[in-house]
């Protein structure tokens, strides 16, 4: 039987100019380790890759440190529009939702679309109605609120920026559950973070799966859909090649069909997983100004976590081994 | 200078069991010839491939014979939700809209997203607001109505079908502008037609472009988005490989990222355009139950128009040569 593997990411971006204490960084490492550990537990108990990536992304959505679910960024109208996607490498079954505003865990809605509809992508009110009909938990808009994201939106809105491509002031992130007055800085500058979360997994049966979820970009135009919920752009899984989840400047990943391109280079050019992932992140994406990274895993358990930004929140775990977490390049 | 080429499609599907008169078929051939001729005129006057595919798809949207724009199918709620996409092969610039209900020509909204926003895909009310702000003509829902599509919806709804995969009764199509009492049958059974329109073009400068537009599938769930507006799934253009526009069971084209796969097979496997297009339509798509076809054009002017259904409305024109139109396989 195959040794199960899971990897996750929590977004890529530039590093804040302000130096951080080890304690501040530790919060991110702890969250990543706990979530990848939960995914490992699913796999080690005999769960499928599909179940593991769904659970890992659900936990990433629930964690306010990451831009998905609770803790998602604000649109230009001061709302939250969430996107998610899940794909099974065994049969290319796929489900996705985009522009949903009241689904607590968009990845669970995506899973429901995959398993309970004849469609792949549902958007907006239609997606919300489908989710509610299929027992996916809904919440009011206040659920997605975090003081930190709201302040980030007010700051970005004041600068009339939607796409963020330069360094910004340091960011103080207040935990929802933190005692009053306790805040922390984020290692990766949130104003320059391409906030997406994702997971890829290989189960003991040799099946791959991938999932991606996002709140999009701060101050985004209502109705903007990025790469995250799109098969081939921000999420892809095929047992014959790889499971891939991306994070970055979404439009560039859409134009290059980045995640499918990783698989295509393996299938048709004979690239290894590492070669294919590197080519997409360091050659293809930069041609259209694409910044970010991706996590990729093949059916032999090979893993590639390349990014062309200064950092990418990421972690992986193999079998029963302790999770490995990293933020900056040197730690990879 | 390159000899310009343009090809268009108006959907694929099964052939109605009822035999048709030559006169009935002629209406489709005439519409296809007129529209591809208009695209040729753009190219022959020095227009770009992007301009030619936009104009051809705009005319296909305006023609009530095809399922896009005026003449689009009805959702399960008795409304119209339209999707479109456009992509430039020179720089991979892309624009798309999905689930718009009041944009007269969705392809023009997609073009505006490409040229006047920093995004690639806008959906729903956000897309409509963007279109209106950018001077794209809007219309009331009655604009999209045709008696034929409405009757088709009532018939399909009565059978509780959304995805259509078997033969159905013959279809009498009433032209909006036809004298009272004059109706015609459609050569391809509209109840089993995968209604999409699209165009691919090569201009005298050697640039490729593709565009796709659809009303989706009759009686579809609100919020359902198919492959048409998604880069790589139902539309793709890259000067290095091909311009591709697809029509068929959208979900299968999404799961196989069909249009990008044509390009990937050319780029990485060394396939010719014909080999790549045939592999996708006759090998890859059938693995996930995919039915339909695509039109593909490379920068050398090679053209492939494969489909795995009984027919696909299609046409092409090279330089100043008369347009060639076809519906069934034997006429290809």
XYZ file of C-alpha atoms in Angstrom:
664
model
C 0.000 0.000 0.000
C 1.074 3.526 -0.715
C 2.356 5.691 2.146
C -0.152 8.530 2.389
C 1.030 12.113 1.924
C -0.684 15.446 2.392
C 0.524 18.987 1.732
C -1.207 22.297 2.354
C -0.630 25.958 1.624
C -1.992 29.119 3.167
C -1.045 31.716 0.583
C 2.103 33.249 -0.859
C 3.442 36.784 -0.918
C 6.118 39.222 0.129
C 7.687 39.309 3.540
C 6.833 42.202 5.786
C 9.678 44.654 6.166
C 9.258 44.601 9.903
C 11.217 41.900 11.580
C 9.174 39.400 13.463
C 9.767 37.624 16.692
C 10.045 33.885 16.730
C 6.836 33.866 18.725
C 4.942 35.697 16.019
C 6.038 33.264 13.367
C 5.337 30.352 15.637
C 1.595 30.935 15.495
C 1.632 30.269 11.761
C 3.803 27.194 12.088
C 1.522 25.863 14.811
C -1.617 26.359 12.730
C -0.052 24.752 9.652
C 1.230 21.778 11.669
C -2.102 21.209 13.366
C -4.006 21.292 10.088
C -1.636 19.072 8.131
C -1.660 16.738 11.135
C -5.437 16.530 10.951
C -5.145 15.649 7.286
C -2.583 12.959 8.085
C -4.957 11.524 10.667
C -7.666 11.167 8.026
C -5.272 9.410 5.654
C -3.682 7.191 8.304
C -7.115 6.033 9.419
C -7.741 4.815 5.873
C -9.552 7.888 4.655
C -9.426 8.893 1.011
C -7.340 11.676 -0.472
C -10.604 13.433 -1.236
C -11.638 13.283 2.419
C -8.224 14.481 3.574
C -8.051 17.540 1.325
C -11.637 18.448 2.182
C -10.896 18.268 5.905
C -7.615 20.187 5.642
C -9.199 22.973 3.610
C -12.188 23.086 5.953
C -9.781 23.702 8.840
C -7.843 26.302 6.840
C -11.159 28.052 6.127
C -12.000 28.035 9.834
C -8.614 29.462 10.850
C -8.658 33.292 10.876
C -4.971 33.476 9.945
C -5.742 32.503 6.367
C -7.783 34.227 3.635
C -10.620 31.743 3.191
C -13.823 31.205 5.119
C -13.555 32.946 8.505
C -10.848 35.523 7.988
C -11.601 36.109 4.302
C -10.826 39.502 2.787
C -13.362 42.203 1.951
C -14.650 43.175 -1.489
C -14.844 46.788 -2.625
C -18.394 46.792 -1.275
C -17.249 45.648 2.149
C -18.614 42.135 1.709
C -17.153 38.661 1.385
C -17.379 36.566 -1.782
C -15.893 33.118 -1.419
C -14.712 30.552 -3.970
C -13.679 26.910 -3.598
C -12.968 23.840 -5.677
C -12.310 20.148 -5.103
C -11.183 17.492 -7.586
C -10.647 13.745 -7.425
C -7.695 12.371 -9.378
C -9.155 8.887 -9.769
C -12.062 9.894 -12.009
C -11.608 13.631 -12.604
C -14.817 14.245 -10.624
C -14.939 17.919 -9.694
C -17.048 20.421 -7.826
C -16.727 24.150 -7.280
C -18.589 27.214 -6.065
C -17.815 30.877 -6.676
C -19.123 34.142 -5.302
C -20.925 32.599 -2.367
C -21.567 34.893 0.583
C -23.259 32.779 3.228
C -21.640 29.342 3.086
C -19.557 28.730 6.213
C -17.188 26.330 4.459
C -17.087 26.829 0.702
C -15.065 23.626 0.259
C -17.998 21.641 1.636
C -20.298 23.314 -0.872
C -17.829 22.436 -3.642
C -17.820 18.834 -2.452
C -21.624 18.798 -2.514
C -21.645 20.142 -6.080
C -19.270 17.329 -7.036
C -21.247 14.579 -5.346
C -24.853 15.725 -5.466
C -25.228 17.605 -8.728
C -24.576 16.881 -12.371
C -22.645 20.133 -12.589
C -19.088 21.186 -11.805
C -19.418 24.902 -11.047
C -22.264 26.809 -9.431
C -21.995 30.524 -8.686
C -23.762 33.162 -6.611
C -27.301 32.777 -5.356
C -27.763 29.557 -7.306
C -24.774 28.032 -5.537
C -26.060 29.239 -2.169
C -29.500 27.754 -2.765
C -27.930 24.468 -3.825
C -25.703 24.396 -0.731
C -28.625 25.085 1.595
C -30.760 22.397 -0.072
C -27.941 19.916 0.413
C -27.346 20.516 4.081
C -24.212 22.659 3.836
C -24.089 25.030 6.825
C -24.839 28.677 6.112
C -23.929 31.697 8.220
C -24.574 35.416 8.300
C -22.021 37.818 6.841
C -20.704 38.671 10.318
C -19.224 35.175 10.558
C -16.546 36.026 7.995
C -15.578 39.264 9.705
C -12.205 39.717 11.373
C -11.029 43.091 12.624
C -7.705 42.564 10.882
C -9.203 41.992 7.423
C -11.609 44.869 7.870
C -8.779 47.236 8.759
C -6.786 45.909 5.813
C -9.708 46.655 3.512
C -10.114 50.194 4.861
C -6.397 50.786 4.327
C -6.347 49.353 0.809
C -9.568 51.061 -0.171
C -8.049 54.386 0.862
C -5.280 53.721 -1.622
C -7.770 52.709 -4.360
C -5.946 49.487 -4.898
C -7.429 46.164 -5.783
C -4.472 44.166 -7.017
C -1.582 44.420 -4.639
C 1.870 44.310 -6.049
C 4.199 46.236 -3.818
C 5.290 46.234 -0.226
C 3.035 47.837 2.301
C 3.055 48.749 5.929
C 3.366 45.997 8.442
C 0.187 44.350 9.492
C -1.039 43.644 12.964
C -3.338 40.677 13.004
C -5.775 40.323 15.864
C -6.887 36.789 16.558
C -10.613 36.344 16.942
C -10.022 34.353 20.105
C -7.114 36.393 21.390
C -7.432 38.239 24.710
C -8.182 41.922 24.251
C -5.095 43.841 23.251
C -3.197 40.809 22.074
C -2.278 40.989 18.437
C 0.451 39.641 16.248
C 2.180 40.414 13.024
C 1.899 38.149 10.011
C 5.202 36.902 8.586
C 3.969 37.447 5.055
C 2.716 40.974 4.504
C -1.065 40.561 4.228
C -1.339 43.535 1.913
C 0.880 41.647 -0.504
C -0.298 38.178 0.243
C -2.044 36.213 -2.456
C -4.448 34.717 -0.062
C -5.666 31.296 -0.931
C -5.576 28.024 0.925
C -5.265 24.600 -0.548
C -4.398 20.976 -0.042
C -3.210 18.014 -2.101
C -3.180 14.439 -0.880
C -2.253 10.889 -1.849
C -4.079 8.115 -0.031
C -3.080 4.521 0.694
C -5.048 3.387 -2.347
C -2.864 5.485 -4.633
C -5.526 8.085 -5.370
C -4.805 11.800 -5.589
C -7.073 14.744 -4.760
C -6.780 18.523 -4.581
C -8.814 21.345 -3.051
C -8.472 25.129 -3.083
C -10.445 27.873 -1.302
C -10.174 31.642 -1.117
C -11.714 34.911 -0.119
C -10.102 36.459 -3.188
C -8.237 39.744 -3.090
C -8.833 42.664 -0.758
C -11.054 45.368 -2.231
C -11.849 43.209 -5.245
C -14.621 44.181 -7.596
C -17.896 42.373 -6.815
C -18.327 39.351 -9.043
C -14.595 38.880 -9.655
C -13.728 35.197 -9.793
C -10.074 34.190 -9.698
C -8.307 30.926 -10.350
C -9.183 29.146 -7.120
C -12.558 27.621 -8.116
C -11.530 26.824 -11.684
C -10.451 23.321 -12.660
C -7.052 23.548 -14.314
C -6.332 27.104 -13.196
C -6.142 27.001 -9.372
C -6.935 23.348 -8.715
C -6.361 20.083 -10.575
C -6.027 16.387 -9.790
C -5.375 13.431 -12.061
C -3.940 10.134 -10.823
C -1.985 9.869 -14.079
C -0.046 13.051 -13.360
C -0.488 15.139 -10.209
C -2.695 16.879 -7.689
C -2.045 20.619 -7.711
C -3.360 23.608 -5.736
C -2.207 27.145 -6.523
C -2.011 30.522 -4.816
C -1.029 33.806 -6.381
C -2.141 36.516 -8.749
C -5.175 34.555 -9.894
C -5.592 36.071 -13.327
C -2.115 34.902 -14.388
C -2.889 31.373 -13.223
C -6.119 31.472 -15.252
C -4.444 32.722 -18.439
C -1.742 30.043 -18.225
C -4.126 27.339 -16.946
C -1.319 26.759 -14.473
C -2.413 23.663 -12.553
C -3.412 21.719 -15.660
C -0.151 22.803 -17.250
C 1.790 21.026 -14.492
C -0.033 17.793 -15.340
C 0.284 18.308 -19.092
C 4.064 18.760 -18.869
C 4.268 15.464 -16.999
C 1.910 13.616 -19.342
C 3.182 14.900 -22.663
C 6.726 16.249 -22.137
C 7.832 13.487 -19.779
C 8.695 15.998 -17.067
C 9.064 14.862 -13.489
C 6.706 16.482 -10.996
C 9.533 18.746 -9.858
C 10.461 19.790 -13.400
C 6.851 20.493 -14.344
C 6.091 22.484 -11.195
C 9.293 24.515 -11.510
C 8.665 25.275 -15.185
C 5.188 26.603 -14.468
C 6.182 28.711 -11.457
C 9.532 30.052 -12.674
C 9.094 30.141 -16.470
C 5.458 30.151 -17.529
C 3.798 32.309 -14.870
C 6.424 35.096 -14.925
C 5.794 35.522 -18.689
C 2.384 36.978 -17.826
C 3.487 38.657 -14.598
C 2.272 35.809 -12.445
C 3.412 35.784 -8.831
C 2.692 33.057 -6.326
C 3.251 29.376 -5.942
C 1.680 25.973 -5.909
C 1.786 22.644 -4.135
C 1.979 19.533 -6.303
C 2.003 15.846 -5.456
C 2.184 12.791 -7.715
C 0.974 9.227 -7.231
C 4.500 8.108 -6.248
C 4.487 10.533 -3.334
C 6.844 13.057 -4.916
C 6.123 16.550 -3.676
C 6.997 19.995 -5.087
C 6.191 23.268 -3.324
C 7.655 25.986 -5.577
C 6.860 29.694 -5.296
C 8.316 32.801 -6.941
C 7.457 35.129 -4.071
C 9.469 35.644 -0.905
C 7.361 33.255 1.077
C 4.531 30.761 0.985
C 2.828 29.340 4.050
C 3.104 25.592 3.562
C 3.358 22.254 5.290
C 3.337 18.552 4.530
C 3.184 15.263 6.308
C 4.073 11.727 5.209
C 2.534 8.672 6.852
C 3.042 8.867 10.598
C 5.977 11.298 10.392
C 5.733 14.668 12.128
C 4.476 17.535 9.964
C 7.049 19.781 8.297
C 6.108 23.468 8.106
C 7.752 26.412 6.357
C 7.138 30.036 5.455
C 10.225 31.511 3.776
C 12.343 30.093 0.998
C 15.337 29.155 3.121
C 13.180 26.944 5.265
C 11.860 24.896 2.365
C 1.790 38.087 -44.661
C -0.323 35.233 -43.412
C -3.539 34.356 -45.237
C -6.291 35.043 -42.698
C -8.593 32.204 -41.649
C -11.729 32.132 -39.548
C -13.874 29.217 -38.386
C -17.083 29.227 -36.381
C -19.377 26.711 -34.730
C -22.999 26.885 -33.652
C -23.280 23.836 -31.399
C -23.096 20.074 -31.732
C -25.598 17.326 -31.054
C -27.721 14.531 -32.393
C -29.635 14.672 -35.613
C -33.381 14.856 -35.436
C -35.061 11.624 -36.424
C -37.380 13.503 -38.701
C -36.040 13.949 -42.156
C -35.572 17.501 -43.218
C -36.065 19.236 -46.489
C -33.131 20.831 -48.199
C -34.834 24.158 -47.611
C -34.877 23.625 -43.857
C -31.209 22.858 -43.743
C -30.437 25.731 -46.045
C -31.392 28.284 -43.426
C -28.584 27.052 -41.193
C -26.063 26.981 -44.005
C -27.049 30.506 -44.990
C -26.653 31.845 -41.464
C -23.286 30.146 -41.010
C -22.017 31.408 -44.370
C -23.138 34.961 -43.708
C -21.486 35.048 -40.297
C -18.198 33.476 -41.344
C -18.237 35.845 -44.313
C -18.563 38.800 -41.959
C -15.577 37.486 -40.012
C -13.592 37.126 -43.240
C -14.440 40.710 -44.130
C -12.970 41.902 -40.829
C -9.781 39.929 -41.419
C -9.441 40.840 -45.075
C -9.761 44.520 -44.202
C -6.739 44.152 -41.938
C -8.644 43.565 -38.728
C -7.172 41.494 -35.944
C -8.099 37.931 -35.071
C -9.501 39.301 -31.826
C -11.772 41.671 -33.725
C -12.871 38.932 -36.117
C -13.849 36.402 -33.433
C -15.637 39.094 -31.443
C -17.657 40.132 -34.497
C -18.469 36.557 -35.530
C -19.633 35.608 -32.044
C -21.624 38.831 -31.757
C -23.487 37.859 -34.935
C -23.982 34.282 -33.705
C -25.414 35.716 -30.468
C -27.793 37.904 -32.458
C -28.995 35.021 -34.637
C -31.985 33.231 -33.060
C -30.985 29.903 -34.611
C -28.159 29.484 -32.110
C -28.142 29.115 -28.320
C -26.390 32.321 -27.300
C -27.651 35.857 -26.845
C -31.030 36.215 -28.601
C -32.293 32.663 -28.847
C -30.611 31.450 -25.663
C -32.190 28.614 -23.723
C -34.173 28.935 -20.492
C -33.026 28.051 -16.975
C -35.167 25.986 -14.604
C -36.548 29.296 -13.336
C -37.574 30.351 -16.825
C -34.796 32.922 -17.136
C -31.661 33.325 -19.226
C -28.154 33.208 -17.815
C -25.456 33.841 -20.384
C -21.720 33.130 -20.435
C -18.970 34.225 -22.815
C -15.208 34.305 -23.116
C -12.598 35.797 -25.407
C -8.837 35.187 -25.524
C -5.948 36.644 -27.497
C -3.230 34.213 -28.528
C -0.513 36.863 -28.810
C -0.372 37.705 -25.105
C -2.848 35.314 -23.458
C -5.023 38.304 -22.567
C -8.462 37.039 -21.612
C -11.884 38.223 -20.558
C -15.051 36.414 -19.597
C -18.455 36.869 -18.019
C -20.804 34.273 -16.583
C -24.385 34.266 -15.363
C -25.264 37.610 -16.879
C -28.949 38.213 -17.529
C -29.196 41.637 -19.155
C -26.203 41.967 -21.474
C -27.293 41.937 -25.099
C -23.998 40.532 -26.361
C -22.074 38.683 -23.671
C -18.998 38.467 -25.922
C -18.763 42.256 -25.877
C -18.887 42.213 -22.078
C -16.128 39.588 -22.076
C -14.053 41.788 -24.364
C -14.587 44.744 -22.011
C -13.449 42.645 -19.043
C -10.322 41.765 -21.003
C -9.521 45.305 -22.059
C -10.901 47.501 -19.284
C -10.416 45.542 -16.075
C -7.523 43.891 -14.310
C -9.611 40.744 -14.021
C -10.347 37.802 -16.300
C -13.753 36.580 -15.095
C -16.661 38.532 -13.654
C -19.951 36.844 -12.790
C -23.538 37.793 -12.029
C -24.566 41.247 -10.870
C -20.935 42.344 -10.583
C -20.381 41.498 -14.245
C -23.579 43.282 -15.242
C -22.601 46.422 -13.333
C -19.162 46.352 -14.933
C -20.661 45.944 -18.408
C -23.070 48.817 -17.910
C -20.294 51.085 -16.581
C -18.240 50.300 -19.661
C -20.867 51.041 -22.247
C -21.877 47.498 -23.127
C -25.526 47.487 -24.248
C -28.022 46.016 -21.810
C -31.513 44.727 -22.566
C -34.555 43.476 -20.713
C -35.121 39.733 -20.300
C -37.683 39.740 -23.095
C -34.895 40.379 -25.594
C -33.580 36.837 -25.168
C -36.981 35.231 -25.592
C -37.832 33.103 -28.581
C -41.011 31.073 -28.749
C -39.024 28.043 -29.828
C -36.705 28.062 -26.805
C -39.585 28.718 -24.473
C -41.516 25.757 -25.822
C -38.378 23.656 -25.607
C -38.019 24.608 -21.959
C -41.638 23.771 -21.175
C -41.205 20.395 -22.848
C -37.913 19.587 -21.090
C -39.173 20.851 -17.749
C -42.128 18.524 -18.040
C -39.671 15.670 -18.310
C -37.616 16.973 -15.349
C -34.483 16.894 -17.409
C -31.602 19.273 -17.267
C -28.831 17.382 -19.027
C -30.034 15.969 -22.294
C -28.571 12.746 -23.469
C -31.068 10.967 -25.636
C -33.044 11.610 -28.745
C -36.191 13.646 -28.463
C -39.074 14.689 -30.611
C -38.439 16.821 -33.614
C -38.330 20.514 -33.040
C -40.135 23.229 -34.870
C -38.236 26.449 -34.746
C -40.110 29.680 -35.335
C -37.979 32.524 -36.553
C -38.470 35.783 -34.714
C -38.703 37.573 -38.034
C -40.600 34.875 -39.890
C -44.074 35.567 -41.271
C -46.810 34.188 -39.005
C -47.184 30.468 -39.415
C -43.799 29.955 -40.980
C -41.611 27.670 -38.949
C -38.785 25.284 -39.674
C -37.150 22.259 -38.204
C -33.599 22.333 -36.932
C -31.252 19.776 -38.497
C -29.685 19.055 -35.112
C -32.282 18.113 -32.518
C -32.380 21.138 -30.210
C -33.318 18.981 -27.236
C -30.037 17.163 -27.731
C -27.977 20.005 -28.969
C -25.056 21.197 -26.911
C -25.717 24.758 -27.666
C -22.741 27.002 -27.738
C -21.330 29.266 -30.373
C -17.722 30.073 -30.980
C -15.093 31.354 -33.340
C -11.362 31.010 -33.898
C -9.334 33.208 -36.204
C -5.856 33.795 -37.584
C -5.100 37.291 -38.825
C -2.594 38.534 -41.406
C -0.165 39.374 -38.613
C -0.051 35.729 -37.537
C -2.030 36.234 -34.346
C -4.655 33.797 -33.125
C -7.805 34.480 -31.072
C -10.793 32.511 -29.826
C -14.229 33.354 -28.456
C -17.082 31.258 -27.089
C -20.603 32.199 -25.955
C -23.604 30.257 -24.702
C -26.994 30.285 -23.099
C -26.061 27.040 -21.367
C -28.390 24.062 -21.225
C -32.161 24.097 -21.238
C -33.713 23.914 -17.776
C -30.299 24.309 -16.133
C -30.051 25.016 -12.442
C -29.628 28.738 -11.707
C -25.973 29.606 -11.186
C -24.681 26.692 -13.260
C -21.599 27.728 -15.213
C -20.304 25.434 -17.919
C -17.086 25.370 -19.888
C -17.835 28.225 -22.287
C -16.573 31.161 -20.168
C -13.612 29.299 -18.703
C -10.121 29.742 -20.151
C -8.740 26.313 -21.030
C -12.082 24.518 -20.758
C -14.323 25.979 -23.495
C -12.011 28.618 -24.955
C -8.263 28.988 -25.391
C -5.828 30.822 -27.640
C -2.053 30.805 -27.721
C -0.023 31.787 -30.793
C 2.482 29.057 -29.903
C -0.117 26.315 -30.263
C -3.728 26.969 -31.268
C -6.968 28.868 -30.907
C -9.752 26.558 -29.753
C -13.481 26.936 -29.048
C -15.560 24.033 -27.773
C -19.180 22.951 -27.665
C -20.618 19.974 -25.859
C -21.448 18.555 -22.471
C -19.706 21.374 -20.633
C -18.830 19.561 -17.444
C -16.746 16.995 -19.341
C -14.841 19.772 -21.101
C -14.176 21.392 -17.710
C -12.929 18.195 -16.063
C -10.562 17.477 -18.965
C -9.627 21.150 -19.474
C -10.255 20.264 -23.095
C -9.200 23.388 -25.024
C -5.937 23.823 -23.094
C -5.300 20.118 -23.579
C -5.306 20.603 -27.352
C -2.577 23.208 -26.986
C -0.628 21.175 -24.433
C -0.521 18.133 -26.712
C 0.907 20.331 -29.451
C 3.419 22.084 -27.199
C 4.667 19.109 -25.208
C 3.831 15.947 -27.173
C 4.709 17.355 -30.576
C 1.231 16.611 -31.911
C -0.017 18.327 -35.021
C -3.164 20.398 -34.591
C -5.178 17.596 -36.162
C -3.679 14.917 -33.905
C -4.199 16.994 -30.777
C -7.782 17.917 -31.618
C -8.668 14.329 -32.541
C -7.109 12.939 -29.355
C -9.116 15.298 -27.166
C -12.434 14.753 -28.935
C -12.213 11.008 -29.622
C -10.021 9.748 -26.748
C -9.934 12.123 -23.790
C -13.495 13.463 -23.701
C -15.212 10.065 -24.121
C -13.354 8.807 -21.018
C -15.538 11.097 -18.918
C -18.642 10.758 -21.071
C -17.935 13.943 -22.970
C -19.959 14.572 -26.104
C -19.481 17.460 -28.470
C -16.793 18.966 -30.592
C -14.409 21.835 -31.057
C -12.925 24.073 -33.678
C -9.156 24.535 -33.615
C -6.801 26.641 -35.712
C -3.037 27.037 -35.551
C -0.751 29.880 -36.607
C 0.058 28.088 -39.892
C -3.610 28.120 -40.840
C -4.227 24.434 -40.200
C -7.796 23.832 -39.157
C -9.469 20.920 -37.328
C -13.208 20.696 -36.674
C -13.709 17.317 -34.942
C -16.882 16.273 -33.117
C -18.032 12.988 -31.626
C -21.741 13.701 -32.077
C -23.780 13.204 -35.226
C -23.461 16.788 -36.268
C -21.912 20.152 -35.494
C -22.953 23.410 -37.103
C -19.710 24.780 -38.489
C -18.146 26.916 -41.164
C -14.828 28.382 -42.177
C -13.363 30.829 -44.613
C -9.831 31.382 -45.875
C -8.720 34.709 -47.283
C -11.086 35.763 -50.063
C -12.384 32.229 -50.737
C -16.083 31.515 -50.363
C -17.178 30.226 -46.959
C -17.500 26.472 -46.484
C -20.374 25.346 -44.255
C -21.326 21.938 -42.874
C -23.680 20.309 -40.388
C -23.331 16.527 -40.549
C -20.205 14.413 -40.531
C -20.327 13.388 -44.193
C -20.300 16.989 -45.250
C -17.138 17.850 -43.325
